[in-house]
XYZ file of C-alpha atoms in Angstrom:
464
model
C 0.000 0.000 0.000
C 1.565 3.173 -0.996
C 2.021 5.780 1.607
C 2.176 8.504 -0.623
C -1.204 10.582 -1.391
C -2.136 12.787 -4.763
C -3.348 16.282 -4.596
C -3.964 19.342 -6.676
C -2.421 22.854 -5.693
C -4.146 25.915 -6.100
C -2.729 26.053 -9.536
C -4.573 22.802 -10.620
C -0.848 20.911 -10.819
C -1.042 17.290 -9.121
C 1.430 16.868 -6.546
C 2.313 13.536 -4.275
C 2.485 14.059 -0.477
C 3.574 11.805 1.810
C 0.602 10.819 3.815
C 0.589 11.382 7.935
C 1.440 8.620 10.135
C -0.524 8.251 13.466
C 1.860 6.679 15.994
C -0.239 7.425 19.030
C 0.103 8.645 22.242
C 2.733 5.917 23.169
C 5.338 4.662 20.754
C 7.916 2.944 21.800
C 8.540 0.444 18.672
C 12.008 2.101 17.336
C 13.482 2.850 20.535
C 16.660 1.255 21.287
C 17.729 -0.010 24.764
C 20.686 -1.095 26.727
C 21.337 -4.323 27.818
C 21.630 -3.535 31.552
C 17.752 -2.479 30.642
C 16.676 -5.440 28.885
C 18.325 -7.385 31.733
C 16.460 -5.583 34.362
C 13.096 -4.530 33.140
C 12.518 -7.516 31.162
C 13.794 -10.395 33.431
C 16.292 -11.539 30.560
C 19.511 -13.022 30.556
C 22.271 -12.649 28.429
C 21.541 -15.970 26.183
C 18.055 -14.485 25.336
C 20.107 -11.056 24.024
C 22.229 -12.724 22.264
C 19.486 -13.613 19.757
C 18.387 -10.768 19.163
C 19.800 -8.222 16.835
C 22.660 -5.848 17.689
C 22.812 -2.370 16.852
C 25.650 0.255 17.256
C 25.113 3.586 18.204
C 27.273 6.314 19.535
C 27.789 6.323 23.228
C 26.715 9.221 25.210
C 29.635 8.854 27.718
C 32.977 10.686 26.964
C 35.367 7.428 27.438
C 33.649 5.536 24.922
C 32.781 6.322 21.733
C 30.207 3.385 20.673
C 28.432 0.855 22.405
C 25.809 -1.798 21.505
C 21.687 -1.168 21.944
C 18.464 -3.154 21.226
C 15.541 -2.763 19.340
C 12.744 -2.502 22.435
C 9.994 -4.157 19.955
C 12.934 -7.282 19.927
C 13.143 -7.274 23.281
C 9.780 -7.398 24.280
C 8.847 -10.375 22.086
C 11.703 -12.115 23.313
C 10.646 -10.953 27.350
C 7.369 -12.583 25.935
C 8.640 -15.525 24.476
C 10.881 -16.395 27.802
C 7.862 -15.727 30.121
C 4.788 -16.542 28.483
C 2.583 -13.802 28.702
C 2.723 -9.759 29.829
C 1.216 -11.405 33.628
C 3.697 -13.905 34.193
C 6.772 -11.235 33.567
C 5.238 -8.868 35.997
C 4.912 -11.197 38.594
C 8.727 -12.107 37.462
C 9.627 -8.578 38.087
C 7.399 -8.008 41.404
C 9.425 -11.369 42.991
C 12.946 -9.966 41.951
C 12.166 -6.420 43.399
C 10.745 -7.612 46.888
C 14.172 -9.885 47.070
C 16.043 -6.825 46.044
C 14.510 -5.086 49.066
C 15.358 -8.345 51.251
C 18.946 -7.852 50.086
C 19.103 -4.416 51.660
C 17.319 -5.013 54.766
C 19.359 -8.299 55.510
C 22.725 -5.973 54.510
C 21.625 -3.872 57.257
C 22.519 -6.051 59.783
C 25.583 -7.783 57.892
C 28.853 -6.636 58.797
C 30.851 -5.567 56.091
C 33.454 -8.433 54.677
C 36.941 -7.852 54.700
C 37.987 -6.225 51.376
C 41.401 -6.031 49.885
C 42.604 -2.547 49.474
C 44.459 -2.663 46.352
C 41.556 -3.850 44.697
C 40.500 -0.086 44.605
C 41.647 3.041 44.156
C 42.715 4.947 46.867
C 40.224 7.754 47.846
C 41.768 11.548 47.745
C 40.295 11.854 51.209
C 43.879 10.766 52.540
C 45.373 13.850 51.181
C 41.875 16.353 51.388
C 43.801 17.784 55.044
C 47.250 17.935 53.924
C 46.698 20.673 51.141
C 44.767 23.720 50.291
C 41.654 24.221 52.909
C 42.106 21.284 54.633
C 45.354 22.093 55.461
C 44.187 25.556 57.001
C 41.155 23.933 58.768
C 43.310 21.395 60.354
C 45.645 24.145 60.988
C 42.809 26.060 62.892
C 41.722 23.385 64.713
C 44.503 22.683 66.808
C 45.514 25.882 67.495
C 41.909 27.102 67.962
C 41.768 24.099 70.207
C 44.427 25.024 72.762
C 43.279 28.211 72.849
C 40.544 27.402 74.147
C 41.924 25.430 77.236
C 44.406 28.684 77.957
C 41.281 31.008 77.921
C 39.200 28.890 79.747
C 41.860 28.397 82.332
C 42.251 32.155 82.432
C 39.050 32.763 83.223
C 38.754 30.660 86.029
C 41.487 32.443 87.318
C 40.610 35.754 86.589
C 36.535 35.773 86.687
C 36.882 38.310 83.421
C 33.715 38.298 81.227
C 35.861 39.522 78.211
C 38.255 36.860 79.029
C 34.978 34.498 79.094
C 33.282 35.790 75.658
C 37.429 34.879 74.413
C 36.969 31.490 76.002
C 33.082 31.086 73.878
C 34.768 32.790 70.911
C 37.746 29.612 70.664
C 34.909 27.017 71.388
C 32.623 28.107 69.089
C 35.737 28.092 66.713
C 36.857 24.801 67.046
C 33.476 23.527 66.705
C 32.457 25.298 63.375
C 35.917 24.455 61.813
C 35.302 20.548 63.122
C 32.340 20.912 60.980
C 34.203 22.357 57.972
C 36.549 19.723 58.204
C 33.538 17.277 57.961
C 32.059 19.697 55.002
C 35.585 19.228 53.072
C 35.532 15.252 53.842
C 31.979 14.905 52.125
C 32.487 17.613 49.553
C 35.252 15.298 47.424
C 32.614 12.248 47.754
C 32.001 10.734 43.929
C 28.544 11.535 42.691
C 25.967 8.553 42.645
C 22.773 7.871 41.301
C 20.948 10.194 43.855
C 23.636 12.797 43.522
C 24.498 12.767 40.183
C 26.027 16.113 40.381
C 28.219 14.751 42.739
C 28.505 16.599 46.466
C 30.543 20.025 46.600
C 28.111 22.164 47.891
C 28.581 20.565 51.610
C 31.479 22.535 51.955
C 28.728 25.836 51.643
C 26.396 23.846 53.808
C 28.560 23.398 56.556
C 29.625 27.036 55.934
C 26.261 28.321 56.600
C 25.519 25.797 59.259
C 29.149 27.272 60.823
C 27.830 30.812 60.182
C 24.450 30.356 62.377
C 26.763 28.478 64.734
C 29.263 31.045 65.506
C 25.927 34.136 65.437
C 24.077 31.867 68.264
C 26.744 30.206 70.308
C 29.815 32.792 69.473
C 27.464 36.286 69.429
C 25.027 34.922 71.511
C 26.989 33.603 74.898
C 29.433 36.539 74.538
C 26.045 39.200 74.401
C 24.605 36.923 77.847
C 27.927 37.262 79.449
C 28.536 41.200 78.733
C 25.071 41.967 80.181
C 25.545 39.670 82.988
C 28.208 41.883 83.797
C 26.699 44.835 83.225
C 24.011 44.060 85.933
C 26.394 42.141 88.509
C 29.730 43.643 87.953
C 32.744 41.792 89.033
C 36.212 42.604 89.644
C 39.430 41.197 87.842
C 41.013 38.780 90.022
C 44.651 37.888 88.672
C 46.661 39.340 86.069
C 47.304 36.076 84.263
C 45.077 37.191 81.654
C 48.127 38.979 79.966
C 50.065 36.144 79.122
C 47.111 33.442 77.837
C 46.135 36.665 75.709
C 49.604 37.201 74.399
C 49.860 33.790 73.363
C 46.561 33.771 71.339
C 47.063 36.395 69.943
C 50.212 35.349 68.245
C 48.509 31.334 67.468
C 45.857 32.847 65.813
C 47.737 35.572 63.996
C 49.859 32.193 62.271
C 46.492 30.777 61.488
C 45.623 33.787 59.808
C 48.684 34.156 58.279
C 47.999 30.390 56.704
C 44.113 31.111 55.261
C 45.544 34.714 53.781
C 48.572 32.502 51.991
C 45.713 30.469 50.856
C 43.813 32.640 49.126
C 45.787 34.829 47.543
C 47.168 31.595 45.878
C 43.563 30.153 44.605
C 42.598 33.561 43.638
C 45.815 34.525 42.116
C 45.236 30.650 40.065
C 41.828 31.801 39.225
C 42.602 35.775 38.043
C 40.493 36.782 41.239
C 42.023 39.551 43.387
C 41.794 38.408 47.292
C 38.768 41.023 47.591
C 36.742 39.464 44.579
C 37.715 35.399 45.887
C 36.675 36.211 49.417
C 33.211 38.196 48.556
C 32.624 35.604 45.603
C 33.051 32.926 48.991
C 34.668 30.907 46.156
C 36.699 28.851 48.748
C 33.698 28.638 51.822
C 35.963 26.601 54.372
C 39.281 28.665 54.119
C 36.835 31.865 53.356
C 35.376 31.033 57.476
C 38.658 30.355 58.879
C 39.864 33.792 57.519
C 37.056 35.349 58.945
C 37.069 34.060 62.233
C 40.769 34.334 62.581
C 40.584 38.263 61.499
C 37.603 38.529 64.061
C 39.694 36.497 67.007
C 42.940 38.658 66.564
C 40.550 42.059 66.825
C 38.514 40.030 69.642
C 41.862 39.575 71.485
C 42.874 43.356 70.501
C 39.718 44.433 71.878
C 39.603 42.129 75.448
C 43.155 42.984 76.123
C 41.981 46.431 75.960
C 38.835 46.415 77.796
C 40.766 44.039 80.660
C 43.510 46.349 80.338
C 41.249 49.715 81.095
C 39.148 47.343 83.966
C 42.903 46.759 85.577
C 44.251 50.129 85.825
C 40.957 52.099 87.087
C 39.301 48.888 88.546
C 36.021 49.651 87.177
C 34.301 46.210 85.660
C 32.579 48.024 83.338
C 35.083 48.259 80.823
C 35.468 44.288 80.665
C 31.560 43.765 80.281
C 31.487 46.151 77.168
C 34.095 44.327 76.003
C 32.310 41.243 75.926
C 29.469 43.036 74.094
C 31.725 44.074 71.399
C 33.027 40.856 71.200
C 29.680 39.645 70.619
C 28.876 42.204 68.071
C 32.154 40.985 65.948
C 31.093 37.981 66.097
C 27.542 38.760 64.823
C 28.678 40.815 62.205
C 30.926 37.674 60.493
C 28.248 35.528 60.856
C 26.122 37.388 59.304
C 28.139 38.271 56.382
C 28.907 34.037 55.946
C 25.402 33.372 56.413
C 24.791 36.025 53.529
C 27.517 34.755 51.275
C 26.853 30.750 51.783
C 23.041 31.462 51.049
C 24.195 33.065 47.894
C 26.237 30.173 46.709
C 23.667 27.796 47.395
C 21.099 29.199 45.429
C 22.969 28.925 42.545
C 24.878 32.126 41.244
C 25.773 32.727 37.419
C 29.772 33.258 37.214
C 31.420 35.981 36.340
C 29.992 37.473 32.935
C 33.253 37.775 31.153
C 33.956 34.120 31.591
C 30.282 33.251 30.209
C 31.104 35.749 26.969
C 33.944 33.498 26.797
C 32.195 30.410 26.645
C 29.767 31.556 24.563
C 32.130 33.209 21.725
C 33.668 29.796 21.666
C 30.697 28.259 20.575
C 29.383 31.245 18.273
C 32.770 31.152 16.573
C 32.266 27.050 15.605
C 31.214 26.709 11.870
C 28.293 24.307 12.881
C 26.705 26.905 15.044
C 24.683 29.830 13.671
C 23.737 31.394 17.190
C 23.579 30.754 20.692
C 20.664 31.371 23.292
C 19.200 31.286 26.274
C 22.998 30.591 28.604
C 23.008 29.724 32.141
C 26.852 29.025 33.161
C 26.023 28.322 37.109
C 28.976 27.930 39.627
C 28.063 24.382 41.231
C 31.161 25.149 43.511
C 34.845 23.900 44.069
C 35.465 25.738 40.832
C 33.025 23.394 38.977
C 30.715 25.478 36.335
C 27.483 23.983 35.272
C 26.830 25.264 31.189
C 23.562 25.365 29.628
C 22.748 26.723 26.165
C 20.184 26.342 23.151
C 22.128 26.157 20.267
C 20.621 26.975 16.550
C 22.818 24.393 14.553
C 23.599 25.712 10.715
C 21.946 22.205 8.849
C 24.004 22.948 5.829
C 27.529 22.617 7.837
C 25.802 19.695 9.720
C 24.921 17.744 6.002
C 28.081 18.351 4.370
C 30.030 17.122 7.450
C 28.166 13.968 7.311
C 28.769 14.003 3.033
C 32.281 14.498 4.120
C 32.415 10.944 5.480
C 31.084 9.147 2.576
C 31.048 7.190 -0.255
C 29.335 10.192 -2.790
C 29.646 7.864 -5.484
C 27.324 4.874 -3.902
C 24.992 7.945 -2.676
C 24.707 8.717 -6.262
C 24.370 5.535 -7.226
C 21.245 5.602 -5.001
C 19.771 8.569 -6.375
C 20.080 6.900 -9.602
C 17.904 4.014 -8.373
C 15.651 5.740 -6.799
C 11.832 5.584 -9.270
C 9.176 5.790 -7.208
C 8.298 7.702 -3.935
C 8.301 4.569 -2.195
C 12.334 4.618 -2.873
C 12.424 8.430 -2.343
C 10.958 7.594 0.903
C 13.442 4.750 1.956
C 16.434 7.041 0.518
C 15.635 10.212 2.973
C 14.695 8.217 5.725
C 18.336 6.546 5.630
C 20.174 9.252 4.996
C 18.084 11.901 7.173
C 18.861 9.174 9.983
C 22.057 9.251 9.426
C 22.645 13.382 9.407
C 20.633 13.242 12.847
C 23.376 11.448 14.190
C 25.801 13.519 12.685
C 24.200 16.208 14.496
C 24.552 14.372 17.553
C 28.078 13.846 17.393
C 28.491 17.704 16.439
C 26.754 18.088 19.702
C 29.287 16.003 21.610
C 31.938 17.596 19.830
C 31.005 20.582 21.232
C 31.039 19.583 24.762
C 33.872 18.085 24.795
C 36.120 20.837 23.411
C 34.139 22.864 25.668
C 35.524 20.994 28.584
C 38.963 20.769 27.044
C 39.346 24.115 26.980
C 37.849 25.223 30.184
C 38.783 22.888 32.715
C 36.477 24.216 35.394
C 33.172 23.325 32.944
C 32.388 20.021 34.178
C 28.732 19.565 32.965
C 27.318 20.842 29.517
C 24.038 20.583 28.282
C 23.624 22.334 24.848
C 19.778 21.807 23.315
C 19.377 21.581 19.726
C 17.386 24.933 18.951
C-alpha cells in the first residue's frame, strides 16, 4: 500500500504528499535499549540477548565512543517468548524487586566483609587535610583548640567576662571548623545515582551551618555574658590574663597568616584579586577560617583592651562592654557568611566575562549559527554547570556527514531511486544518518568545551 497521497495545488498541478502517520500517544517500537535495561526490566539473561539483533550507536559517555543497543519491539517479544505472557513477567519482576529489598534489609545487619585494598583506588580523602583548605582547617583546629583550654583556664582564674566571651569565641571556633573539616571530607565524595552532580556544595552547607553556629553560640553567649556583667559587675582577680592573651594572639595571627597565603594563591590561580575570591566565597571553608581568625585577633585586641582599662581604674565596666563588642564581631561575620553561603547555594551565574567566553567559543564554531538562552552556574569547588540552546547551521551539519562518505554509492542511489516509495526509503536513511551527525556535532562541542575550560564540568547544549 503506498504511503504517498495525490493532490492538486491551487494552480490545478497534481502533486504527491507523503501521507501522515498516526503513531499514538505511546510509541515505543524504534526505541533502542541497553542491555543492563533489557536485563532488568525484562527479566532476561544474556543468552536471550544474544538472539536478538545488535545495533551500534554512539555512546553518550565521553570514554567511549560506541556501544551496543536493542531494538525494544525485539526485546519485548523475546521478554514474551521467555515468560509466556505480559502477567507472568510482571509477577517475574514483582518477585525480583521484593528480594532486592530483602537484600538491603538483611545488609543492614551484615557486617561488612573484609575487602582487599588494592583492589580499589585509593580515595583523595587521605590527602583532602594535607593541602589547600584542609590544610588551614586542620591548621585552625589545633591551634583554635588550645586556645581554648588557655582562655578557659584564664578565666577561672581571673573571673573576666571579656576573658569568658574569648573562652566562647575559641569554642565556638573549634566547633564550626570541626564541621568544615567534615564539610571538606563529604564535599570530594564521587557523585551517585541520587547525587548525580556529585557533592561540593557541603562545603557551603557546613559554611552556613558554621555561620548560624558562631551568630548563636559565638554572638550569643558573649552578648549573655557582657550583660551579665553589666548588671552584677565583678572585679578582675589575677593578672594572668596577659600572658594566655599574648599567646593567642600570636597562634591565631599564624592561622591567619595560613588562610591569607591560601587565598591569595587560589585567587591569584583563578585571576580573582583576594577582595573578589573572598566576597565571591569561592573557597567557603578557608573563606570562614579567615574570617574568624581576622575577628579572634581584633577580639583579642579588643579584650586585652577592655581588661587592660578594667585593671588600671578597677572599674568592671570596661570588661563587660568588652564582651558586648566581642559579641557584636562575632555577629557581624556571621552574618556576612550566612549572607555569602546562602548566595552560593542558590545557585549564582559566574562571572559574565567568563560566560562571553564560553559563549564566543561556541558562536565562533562553523556548525553553530547562534547561541541562546545561557546559564553558566557555579556548582562550587570551581566546577561550572553550562547550559545553552544552540541553533545548529543544517548545511555545515549535512556536508560534514557528506564528508564521510562514499558520494559515489549515494549517487548511485539517487540513480535508483523511481518511485516515492524509494524516495521515501532514501531520505529516511540518509536523514537518519545526518541526525546522528548532528549528535556527534553536539558532543563535539562539549567536549572541546571541557577541554578548553577545565572548570566546565557539565554541559548541556539543546538543539534549537
Amino acid at each position: 500500500m503506498s504511503s504517498f497521497l495525490c493532490c492538486c495545488d491551487d494552480g490545478g498541478l497534481r502533486i504527491a504528499v507523503l501521507k501522515k502517520r498516526e503513531y499514538g500517544t505511546k510509541y515505543t517500537q524504534n526505541n533502542f535499549i541497553t542491555a543492563v535495561r533489557a536485563m532488568n526490566e525484562f527479566c532476561l539473561k544474556p543468552s536471550d540477548l544474544s538472539q536478538l539483533r545488535k545495533i551500534r550507536r554512539r555512546s553518550p559517555h565521553d570514554d567511549t565512543e560506541a556501544f551496543t543497543v536493542f531494538l525494544r519491539s525485539d526485546v519485548e517479544a523475546k521478554a514474551l517468548e521467555v515468560w509466556g505472557s505480559p502477567e507472568a513477567l510482571a509477577r517475574e519482576r514483582k518477585l525480583r524487586k521484593q528480594v532486592e529489598e530483602e537484600y538491603k534489609e538483611s545488609m543492614l545487619f551484615v557486617a561488612a566483609p573484609s575487602v582487599d585494598p588494592r583492589a580499589f583506588p585509593r580515595s583523595g580523602k587521605r590527602t583532602t587535610f594535607l593541602q589547600g583548605p584542609g590544610k588551614v582547617v586542620s591548621v585552625a583546629i589545633c591551634i583554635n583548640g588550645l586556645n581554648f583550654i588557655f582562655k578557659i583556664l584564664a578565666w577561672v582564674y581571673t573571673g573576666s567576662a571579656s576573658m569568658f566571651s574569648e573562652a566562647i569565641h575559641s569554642l565556638a571556633d573549634t566547633c564550626n571548623q570541626g564541621l568544615l573539616a567534615l564539610g571538606i571530607s563529604q564535599s570530594v565524595r564521587n557523585p551517585d545515582a541520587v547525587h548525580p552532580y556529585g557533592f561540593s556544595n557541603m562545603r557551603y552547607i557546613a559554611s552556613l551551618i558554621s555561620g548560624v553556629g558562631i551568630f548563636m553560640m559565638g554572638a550569643g553567649l558573649s552578648w549573655y555574658h557582657g550583660i551579665m556583667g553589666l548588671l552584677n559587675p565583678q572585679p578582675i582577680e589575677s593578672l594572668l590574663w596577659v600572658s594566655d592573651l599574648g599567646l593567642a594572639f600570636f597562634s591565631i595571627l599564624a592561622t591567619l597568616l595560613v588562610a591569607i597565603s591560601e587565598i591569595k594563591k587560589s585567587a591569584q590561580l583563578q585571576g580573582l584579586s583576594f577582595y573578589e575570591y573572598v566576597m565571591q566565597s569561592r573557597d567557603p571553608s578557608t573563606n570562614v577560617v579567615l574570617l574568624e581568625d581576622a575577628a579572634a585577633v581584633l577580639g583579642v585586641i579588643l579584650a586585652a583592651s577592655c581588661m587592660g582599662l578594667t585593671s588600671i581604674t578597677g572599674n568592671p565596666l570596661y570588661d563587660s562592654l568588652g564582651s558586648l563588642g566581642v559579641g557584636a564581631l562575632l555577629g557581624t561575620v556571621s552574618a556576612f557568611l550566612i549572607y555569602t553561603n546562602t548566595e552560593a547555594l542558590l545557585g549564582r551565574s559566574i562571572q559574565a566575562e567568563h560566560v562571553q567566553k564560553l559563549t564566543e567559543f561556541l558562536e565562533n564554531d562553523p556548525a553553530v549559527r547562534a547561541i541562546h538562552d545561557v546559564k553558566a552556574t557555579d556548582m562550587g569547588l570551581s566546577k561550572v554547570r553550562f547550559k545553552a540552546e544552540v541553533d545548529f547551521d543544517g548545511r555545515v551539519v549535512t556536508r560534514s556527514y557528506l564528508e564521510k562518505q562514499d558520494i559515489d554509492q549515494i549517487l548511485h542511489e539517487i540513480q535508483q531511486v523511481k518511485t516515492p516509495e524509494d524516495l521515501e526509503n532514501f531520505m529516511l536513511k540518509h536523514g537518519e544518518n545526518i541526525i546522528d551527525t548532528l549528535g556527534a556535532e553536539v558532543d563535539r562541542l562539549e567536549k572541546e568545551l571541557k577541554h578548553r575550560n577545565p572548570e566546565v564540568r557539565h554541559v548541556d547544549l539543546e538543539i534549537l
